[in-house]
């Protein structure tokens, strides 16, 4: 089943209203990047599942498409720690620190 994601209307977001993104998902070719501002484990779990659902919507599994390739989400990479939530990450050569809210190239 599809996971409904309520997104804010960008035109309604400005400094005066105090509204801002708390979650962001961007896709660059085959790199899915998700940023979430929360310490709630349930929100992190929800966002993780939504991201994996999104990956499978864009790149379906071999069971769905009957192609000879692999599942786009490699369990081996997940087990090696890729895709783990962290306070600081390097994404596309940018270092993003969520605790200090600092971004550097």
mmCIF file of N, CA and C in Angstrom:
data_model
loop_
_atom_site.group_PDB
_atom_site.id
_atom_site.type_symbol
_atom_site.label_atom_id
_atom_site.label_comp_id
_atom_site.label_asym_id
_atom_site.label_seq_id
_atom_site.Cartn_x
_atom_site.Cartn_y
_atom_site.Cartn_z
ATOM 1 N N UNK A 1 0.825 -1.203 0.000
ATOM 2 C CA UNK A 1 0.000 0.000 0.000
ATOM 3 C C UNK A 1 0.859 1.252 0.000
ATOM 4 N N UNK A 2 0.326 2.301 -0.599
ATOM 5 C CA UNK A 2 1.030 3.579 -0.624
ATOM 6 C C UNK A 2 1.044 4.199 0.763
ATOM 7 N N UNK A 3 2.153 4.847 1.098
ATOM 8 C CA UNK A 3 2.274 5.551 2.366
ATOM 9 C C UNK A 3 1.966 7.014 2.112
ATOM 10 N N UNK A 4 0.878 7.559 2.697
ATOM 11 C CA UNK A 4 0.559 8.963 2.464
ATOM 12 C C UNK A 4 1.542 9.863 3.201
ATOM 13 N N UNK A 5 2.106 10.807 2.495
ATOM 14 C CA UNK A 5 3.032 11.760 3.099
ATOM 15 C C UNK A 5 2.461 13.159 2.918
ATOM 16 N N UNK A 6 2.159 13.818 4.021
ATOM 17 C CA UNK A 6 1.629 15.179 3.958
ATOM 18 C C UNK A 6 2.797 16.148 3.866
ATOM 19 N N UNK A 7 2.865 16.901 2.777
ATOM 20 C CA UNK A 7 3.942 17.859 2.574
ATOM 21 C C UNK A 7 3.407 19.273 2.724
ATOM 22 N N UNK A 8 4.188 20.165 3.307
ATOM 23 C CA UNK A 8 3.743 21.548 3.434
ATOM 24 C C UNK A 8 3.710 22.222 2.072
ATOM 25 N N UNK A 9 2.874 23.222 1.949
ATOM 26 C CA UNK A 9 2.813 24.016 0.726
ATOM 27 C C UNK A 9 3.954 25.020 0.793
ATOM 28 N N UNK A 10 4.898 24.920 -0.159
ATOM 29 C CA UNK A 10 6.102 25.744 -0.130
ATOM 30 C C UNK A 10 5.755 27.226 -0.129
ATOM 31 N N UNK A 11 4.717 27.625 -0.866
ATOM 32 C CA UNK A 11 4.346 29.036 -0.934
ATOM 33 C C UNK A 11 3.911 29.576 0.428
ATOM 34 N N UNK A 12 3.429 28.709 1.300
ATOM 35 C CA UNK A 12 2.977 29.133 2.626
ATOM 36 C C UNK A 12 4.118 29.233 3.631
ATOM 37 N N UNK A 13 5.307 28.824 3.240
ATOM 38 C CA UNK A 13 6.418 28.753 4.185
ATOM 39 C C UNK A 13 7.279 30.001 4.088
ATOM 40 N N UNK A 14 7.342 30.742 5.161
ATOM 41 C CA UNK A 14 8.226 31.904 5.210
ATOM 42 C C UNK A 14 8.621 32.166 6.651
ATOM 43 N N UNK A 15 9.542 33.076 6.852
ATOM 44 C CA UNK A 15 10.032 33.379 8.196
ATOM 45 C C UNK A 15 8.949 33.975 9.081
ATOM 46 N N UNK A 16 8.043 34.748 8.509
ATOM 47 C CA UNK A 16 6.994 35.387 9.303
ATOM 48 C C UNK A 16 6.058 34.367 9.932
ATOM 49 N N UNK A 17 5.732 33.316 9.197
ATOM 50 C CA UNK A 17 4.796 32.324 9.719
ATOM 51 C C UNK A 17 5.481 31.362 10.678
ATOM 52 N N UNK A 18 6.814 31.291 10.623
ATOM 53 C CA UNK A 18 7.547 30.383 11.495
ATOM 54 C C UNK A 18 7.521 28.943 11.026
ATOM 55 N N UNK A 19 6.942 28.683 9.864
ATOM 56 C CA UNK A 19 6.894 27.317 9.348
ATOM 57 C C UNK A 19 8.215 26.972 8.675
ATOM 58 N N UNK A 20 8.620 25.719 8.782
ATOM 59 C CA UNK A 20 9.844 25.289 8.123
ATOM 60 C C UNK A 20 9.774 23.790 7.877
ATOM 61 N N UNK A 21 10.635 23.303 7.016
ATOM 62 C CA UNK A 21 10.715 21.872 6.775
ATOM 63 C C UNK A 21 11.268 21.179 8.012
ATOM 64 N N UNK A 22 10.650 20.089 8.406
ATOM 65 C CA UNK A 22 11.197 19.237 9.440
ATOM 66 C C UNK A 22 11.718 17.944 8.838
ATOM 67 N N UNK A 23 11.280 17.650 7.610
ATOM 68 C CA UNK A 23 11.736 16.465 6.907
ATOM 69 C C UNK A 23 11.962 16.850 5.454
ATOM 70 N N UNK A 24 12.966 16.242 4.849
ATOM 71 C CA UNK A 24 13.274 16.550 3.464
ATOM 72 C C UNK A 24 13.797 15.288 2.802
ATOM 73 N N UNK A 25 13.304 15.006 1.613
ATOM 74 C CA UNK A 25 13.774 13.867 0.831
ATOM 75 C C UNK A 25 14.132 14.385 -0.543
ATOM 76 N N UNK A 26 15.373 14.119 -0.973
ATOM 77 C CA UNK A 26 15.808 14.523 -2.301
ATOM 78 C C UNK A 26 16.425 13.324 -2.987
ATOM 79 N N UNK A 27 16.304 13.288 -4.301
ATOM 80 C CA UNK A 27 16.839 12.182 -5.079
ATOM 81 C C UNK A 27 17.766 12.742 -6.141
ATOM 82 N N UNK A 28 18.982 12.231 -6.201
ATOM 83 C CA UNK A 28 19.969 12.590 -7.220
ATOM 84 C C UNK A 28 20.342 11.310 -7.932
ATOM 85 N N UNK A 29 19.849 11.161 -9.166
ATOM 86 C CA UNK A 29 20.066 9.936 -9.948
ATOM 87 C C UNK A 29 19.588 8.739 -9.131
ATOM 88 N N UNK A 30 20.484 7.945 -8.583
ATOM 89 C CA UNK A 30 20.054 6.805 -7.778
ATOM 90 C C UNK A 30 20.448 6.961 -6.315
ATOM 91 N N UNK A 31 20.786 8.182 -5.884
ATOM 92 C CA UNK A 31 21.112 8.440 -4.484
ATOM 93 C C UNK A 31 19.919 9.103 -3.808
ATOM 94 N N UNK A 32 19.312 8.409 -2.869
ATOM 95 C CA UNK A 32 18.201 8.961 -2.111
ATOM 96 C C UNK A 32 18.761 9.566 -0.829
ATOM 97 N N UNK A 33 18.397 10.798 -0.551
ATOM 98 C CA UNK A 33 18.916 11.509 0.616
ATOM 99 C C UNK A 33 17.730 11.973 1.438
ATOM 100 N N UNK A 34 17.740 11.627 2.716
ATOM 101 C CA UNK A 34 16.647 12.019 3.591
ATOM 102 C C UNK A 34 17.218 12.706 4.821
ATOM 103 N N UNK A 35 16.660 13.859 5.149
ATOM 104 C CA UNK A 35 17.064 14.614 6.322
ATOM 105 C C UNK A 35 15.829 14.767 7.191
ATOM 106 N N UNK A 36 15.952 14.423 8.472
ATOM 107 C CA UNK A 36 14.824 14.495 9.391
ATOM 108 C C UNK A 36 15.292 15.160 10.675
ATOM 109 N N UNK A 37 14.516 16.102 11.151
ATOM 110 C CA UNK A 37 14.854 16.802 12.391
ATOM 111 C C UNK A 37 13.965 16.251 13.506
ATOM 112 N N UNK A 38 14.425 15.184 14.145
ATOM 113 C CA UNK A 38 13.683 14.573 15.243
ATOM 114 C C UNK A 38 14.594 13.630 16.014
ATOM 115 N N UNK A 39 14.224 13.348 17.239
ATOM 116 C CA UNK A 39 14.906 12.304 18.006
ATOM 117 C C UNK A 39 13.920 11.190 18.342
ATOM 118 N N UNK A 40 12.717 11.276 17.816
ATOM 119 C CA UNK A 40 11.671 10.293 18.058
ATOM 120 C C UNK A 40 11.922 9.062 17.189
ATOM 121 N N UNK A 41 12.151 7.919 17.834
ATOM 122 C CA UNK A 41 12.462 6.688 17.100
ATOM 123 C C UNK A 41 11.319 6.262 16.184
ATOM 124 N N UNK A 42 10.075 6.527 16.587
ATOM 125 C CA UNK A 42 8.943 6.164 15.735
ATOM 126 C C UNK A 42 8.924 6.979 14.449
ATOM 127 N N UNK A 43 9.284 8.256 14.540
ATOM 128 C CA UNK A 43 9.347 9.103 13.347
ATOM 129 C C UNK A 43 10.485 8.634 12.444
ATOM 130 N N UNK A 44 11.632 8.312 13.029
ATOM 131 C CA UNK A 44 12.763 7.818 12.240
ATOM 132 C C UNK A 44 12.407 6.510 11.543
ATOM 133 N N UNK A 45 11.719 5.615 12.245
ATOM 134 C CA UNK A 45 11.308 4.343 11.646
ATOM 135 C C UNK A 45 10.333 4.600 10.493
ATOM 136 N N UNK A 46 9.367 5.488 10.713
ATOM 137 C CA UNK A 46 8.395 5.831 9.673
ATOM 138 C C UNK A 46 9.103 6.400 8.445
ATOM 139 N N UNK A 47 10.037 7.328 8.663
ATOM 140 C CA UNK A 47 10.754 7.952 7.552
ATOM 141 C C UNK A 47 11.625 6.935 6.819
ATOM 142 N N UNK A 48 12.247 6.028 7.555
ATOM 143 C CA UNK A 48 13.059 4.979 6.927
ATOM 144 C C UNK A 48 12.200 4.094 6.032
ATOM 145 N N UNK A 49 11.054 3.709 6.540
ATOM 146 C CA UNK A 49 10.161 2.853 5.753
ATOM 147 C C UNK A 49 9.615 3.594 4.532
ATOM 148 N N UNK A 50 9.292 4.875 4.719
ATOM 149 C CA UNK A 50 8.800 5.669 3.589
ATOM 150 C C UNK A 50 9.872 5.797 2.516
ATOM 151 N N UNK A 51 11.133 5.973 2.932
ATOM 152 C CA UNK A 51 12.230 6.076 1.968
ATOM 153 C C UNK A 51 12.392 4.768 1.195
ATOM 154 N N UNK A 52 12.374 3.650 1.905
ATOM 155 C CA UNK A 52 12.516 2.361 1.221
ATOM 156 C C UNK A 52 11.337 2.104 0.291
ATOM 157 N N UNK A 53 10.170 2.503 0.704
ATOM 158 C CA UNK A 53 8.999 2.374 -0.166
ATOM 159 C C UNK A 53 9.190 3.220 -1.431
ATOM 160 N N UNK A 54 9.705 4.432 -1.247
ATOM 161 C CA UNK A 54 9.954 5.314 -2.390
ATOM 162 C C UNK A 54 10.983 4.740 -3.345
ATOM 163 N N UNK A 55 12.039 4.144 -2.797
ATOM 164 C CA UNK A 55 13.069 3.519 -3.639
ATOM 165 C C UNK A 55 12.442 2.402 -4.474
ATOM 166 N N UNK A 56 11.615 1.582 -3.837
ATOM 167 C CA UNK A 56 10.989 0.478 -4.567
ATOM 168 C C UNK A 56 9.930 0.960 -5.551
ATOM 169 N N UNK A 57 9.375 2.145 -5.346
ATOM 170 C CA UNK A 57 8.429 2.703 -6.323
ATOM 171 C C UNK A 57 9.177 3.160 -7.580
ATOM 172 N N UNK A 58 10.370 3.735 -7.391
ATOM 173 C CA UNK A 58 11.162 4.207 -8.528
ATOM 174 C C UNK A 58 11.913 3.053 -9.181
ATOM 175 N N UNK A 59 12.495 2.193 -8.370
ATOM 176 C CA UNK A 59 13.277 1.047 -8.851
ATOM 177 C C UNK A 59 12.644 -0.240 -8.297
ATOM 178 N N UNK A 60 11.635 -0.788 -8.962
ATOM 179 C CA UNK A 60 10.965 -1.982 -8.447
ATOM 180 C C UNK A 60 11.902 -3.181 -8.326
ATOM 181 N N UNK A 61 11.533 -4.083 -7.457
ATOM 182 C CA UNK A 61 12.329 -5.295 -7.245
ATOM 183 C C UNK A 61 12.185 -6.241 -8.434
ATOM 184 N N UNK A 62 13.130 -7.181 -8.567
ATOM 185 C CA UNK A 62 13.031 -8.169 -9.650
ATOM 186 C C UNK A 62 11.727 -8.979 -9.583
ATOM 187 N N UNK A 63 11.206 -9.202 -8.385
ATOM 188 C CA UNK A 63 9.957 -9.958 -8.251
ATOM 189 C C UNK A 63 8.792 -9.229 -8.915
ATOM 190 N N UNK A 64 8.850 -7.904 -8.942
ATOM 191 C CA UNK A 64 7.780 -7.114 -9.549
ATOM 192 C C UNK A 64 7.971 -6.998 -11.059
ATOM 193 N N UNK A 65 9.195 -6.711 -11.490
ATOM 194 C CA UNK A 65 9.446 -6.434 -12.910
ATOM 195 C C UNK A 65 9.898 -7.653 -13.704
ATOM 196 N N UNK A 66 10.263 -8.725 -13.009
ATOM 197 C CA UNK A 66 10.761 -9.945 -13.638
ATOM 198 C C UNK A 66 12.086 -9.718 -14.371
ATOM 199 N N UNK A 67 12.856 -8.696 -13.970
ATOM 200 C CA UNK A 67 14.171 -8.491 -14.588
ATOM 201 C C UNK A 67 15.220 -9.326 -13.854
ATOM 202 N N UNK A 68 16.418 -9.401 -14.410
ATOM 203 C CA UNK A 68 17.469 -10.256 -13.853
ATOM 204 C C UNK A 68 18.360 -9.540 -12.845
ATOM 205 N N UNK A 69 18.111 -8.268 -12.590
ATOM 206 C CA UNK A 69 18.965 -7.507 -11.685
ATOM 207 C C UNK A 69 18.716 -7.831 -10.224
ATOM 208 N N UNK A 70 19.350 -7.025 -9.370
ATOM 209 C CA UNK A 70 19.222 -7.208 -7.924
ATOM 210 C C UNK A 70 18.191 -6.234 -7.362
ATOM 211 N N UNK A 71 17.802 -6.486 -6.123
ATOM 212 C CA UNK A 71 16.947 -5.558 -5.393
ATOM 213 C C UNK A 71 17.713 -4.247 -5.249
ATOM 214 N N UNK A 72 17.083 -3.092 -5.484
ATOM 215 C CA UNK A 72 17.804 -1.820 -5.397
ATOM 216 C C UNK A 72 18.269 -1.481 -3.977
ATOM 217 N N UNK A 73 17.677 -2.097 -2.976
ATOM 218 C CA UNK A 73 18.112 -1.893 -1.596
ATOM 219 C C UNK A 73 18.931 -3.116 -1.208
ATOM 220 N N UNK A 74 20.227 -2.932 -1.101
ATOM 221 C CA UNK A 74 21.115 -4.056 -0.803
ATOM 222 C C UNK A 74 21.241 -4.246 0.705
ATOM 223 N N UNK A 75 20.765 -5.377 1.188
ATOM 224 C CA UNK A 75 20.823 -5.691 2.612
ATOM 225 C C UNK A 75 22.271 -5.661 3.102
ATOM 226 N N UNK A 76 23.194 -6.121 2.261
ATOM 227 C CA UNK A 76 24.609 -6.145 2.632
ATOM 228 C C UNK A 76 25.091 -4.732 2.995
ATOM 229 N N UNK A 77 24.719 -3.732 2.187
ATOM 230 C CA UNK A 77 25.142 -2.362 2.466
ATOM 231 C C UNK A 77 24.486 -1.830 3.740
ATOM 232 N N UNK A 78 23.227 -2.192 3.959
ATOM 233 C CA UNK A 78 22.557 -1.771 5.187
ATOM 234 C C UNK A 78 23.236 -2.390 6.409
ATOM 235 N N UNK A 79 23.626 -3.648 6.307
ATOM 236 C CA UNK A 79 24.299 -4.330 7.410
ATOM 237 C C UNK A 79 25.688 -3.743 7.678
ATOM 238 N N UNK A 80 26.301 -3.155 6.646
ATOM 239 C CA UNK A 80 27.616 -2.514 6.803
ATOM 240 C C UNK A 80 27.491 -1.107 7.382
ATOM 241 N N UNK A 81 26.260 -0.653 7.618
ATOM 242 C CA UNK A 81 26.067 0.650 8.241
ATOM 243 C C UNK A 81 25.694 1.768 7.293
ATOM 244 N N UNK A 82 25.579 1.473 6.016
ATOM 245 C CA UNK A 82 25.176 2.511 5.073
ATOM 246 C C UNK A 82 23.687 2.798 5.286
ATOM 247 N N UNK A 83 23.332 4.049 5.333
ATOM 248 C CA UNK A 83 21.936 4.413 5.516
ATOM 249 C C UNK A 83 21.504 4.519 6.958
ATOM 250 N N UNK A 84 22.443 4.484 7.890
ATOM 251 C CA UNK A 84 22.108 4.590 9.312
ATOM 252 C C UNK A 84 21.898 6.060 9.673
ATOM 253 N N UNK A 85 20.887 6.320 10.506
ATOM 254 C CA UNK A 85 20.651 7.684 10.970
ATOM 255 C C UNK A 85 21.820 8.132 11.830
ATOM 256 N N UNK A 86 22.242 9.372 11.650
ATOM 257 C CA UNK A 86 23.352 9.904 12.438
ATOM 258 C C UNK A 86 23.211 11.414 12.540
ATOM 259 N N UNK A 87 23.901 11.998 13.497
ATOM 260 C CA UNK A 87 23.845 13.457 13.691
ATOM 261 C C UNK A 87 24.688 14.162 12.640
ATOM 262 N N UNK A 88 25.782 13.536 12.214
ATOM 263 C CA UNK A 88 26.641 14.139 11.194
ATOM 264 C C UNK A 88 26.849 13.151 10.060
ATOM 265 N N UNK A 89 26.673 13.630 8.833
ATOM 266 C CA UNK A 89 26.845 12.788 7.651
ATOM 267 C C UNK A 89 27.547 13.562 6.558
ATOM 268 N N UNK A 90 28.237 12.837 5.694
ATOM 269 C CA UNK A 90 28.772 13.422 4.479
ATOM 270 C C UNK A 90 27.874 12.964 3.341
ATOM 271 N N UNK A 91 27.270 13.936 2.667
ATOM 272 C CA UNK A 91 26.345 13.650 1.580
ATOM 273 C C UNK A 91 26.773 14.451 0.363
ATOM 274 N N UNK A 92 27.130 13.747 -0.705
ATOM 275 C CA UNK A 92 27.583 14.389 -1.937
ATOM 276 C C UNK A 92 28.698 15.402 -1.653
ATOM 277 N N UNK A 93 29.640 15.003 -0.825
ATOM 278 C CA UNK A 93 30.826 15.769 -0.429
ATOM 279 C C UNK A 93 30.525 16.920 0.529
ATOM 280 N N UNK A 94 29.288 17.098 0.932
ATOM 281 C CA UNK A 94 28.914 18.094 1.933
ATOM 282 C C UNK A 94 28.870 17.412 3.297
ATOM 283 N N UNK A 95 29.429 18.045 4.319
ATOM 284 C CA UNK A 95 29.337 17.531 5.681
ATOM 285 C C UNK A 95 28.192 18.282 6.354
ATOM 286 N N UNK A 96 27.200 17.535 6.810
ATOM 287 C CA UNK A 96 26.027 18.120 7.443
ATOM 288 C C UNK A 96 26.005 17.671 8.897
ATOM 289 N N UNK A 97 26.007 18.647 9.802
ATOM 290 C CA UNK A 97 25.952 18.350 11.236
ATOM 291 C C UNK A 97 24.608 18.849 11.766
ATOM 292 N N UNK A 98 23.750 17.926 12.161
ATOM 293 C CA UNK A 98 22.425 18.291 12.636
ATOM 294 C C UNK A 98 22.427 18.895 14.016
ATOM 295 N N UNK A 99 23.399 18.543 14.855
ATOM 296 C CA UNK A 99 23.443 19.081 16.220
ATOM 297 C C UNK A 99 23.825 20.552 16.213
ATOM 298 N N UNK A 100 24.857 20.888 15.452
ATOM 299 C CA UNK A 100 25.311 22.284 15.389
ATOM 300 C C UNK A 100 24.622 23.055 14.267
ATOM 301 N N UNK A 101 23.873 22.333 13.422
ATOM 302 C CA UNK A 101 23.210 22.926 12.254
ATOM 303 C C UNK A 101 24.222 23.615 11.349
ATOM 304 N N UNK A 102 25.339 22.933 11.142
ATOM 305 C CA UNK A 102 26.453 23.446 10.360
ATOM 306 C C UNK A 102 26.632 22.606 9.104
ATOM 307 N N UNK A 103 26.802 23.246 7.982
ATOM 308 C CA UNK A 103 27.039 22.561 6.712
ATOM 309 C C UNK A 103 28.338 23.100 6.118
ATOM 310 N N UNK A 104 29.199 22.188 5.683
ATOM 311 C CA UNK A 104 30.451 22.628 5.059
ATOM 312 C C UNK A 104 30.777 21.761 3.870
ATOM 313 N N UNK A 105 31.502 22.350 2.936
ATOM 314 C CA UNK A 105 31.920 21.620 1.739
ATOM 315 C C UNK A 105 33.370 21.262 1.864
#
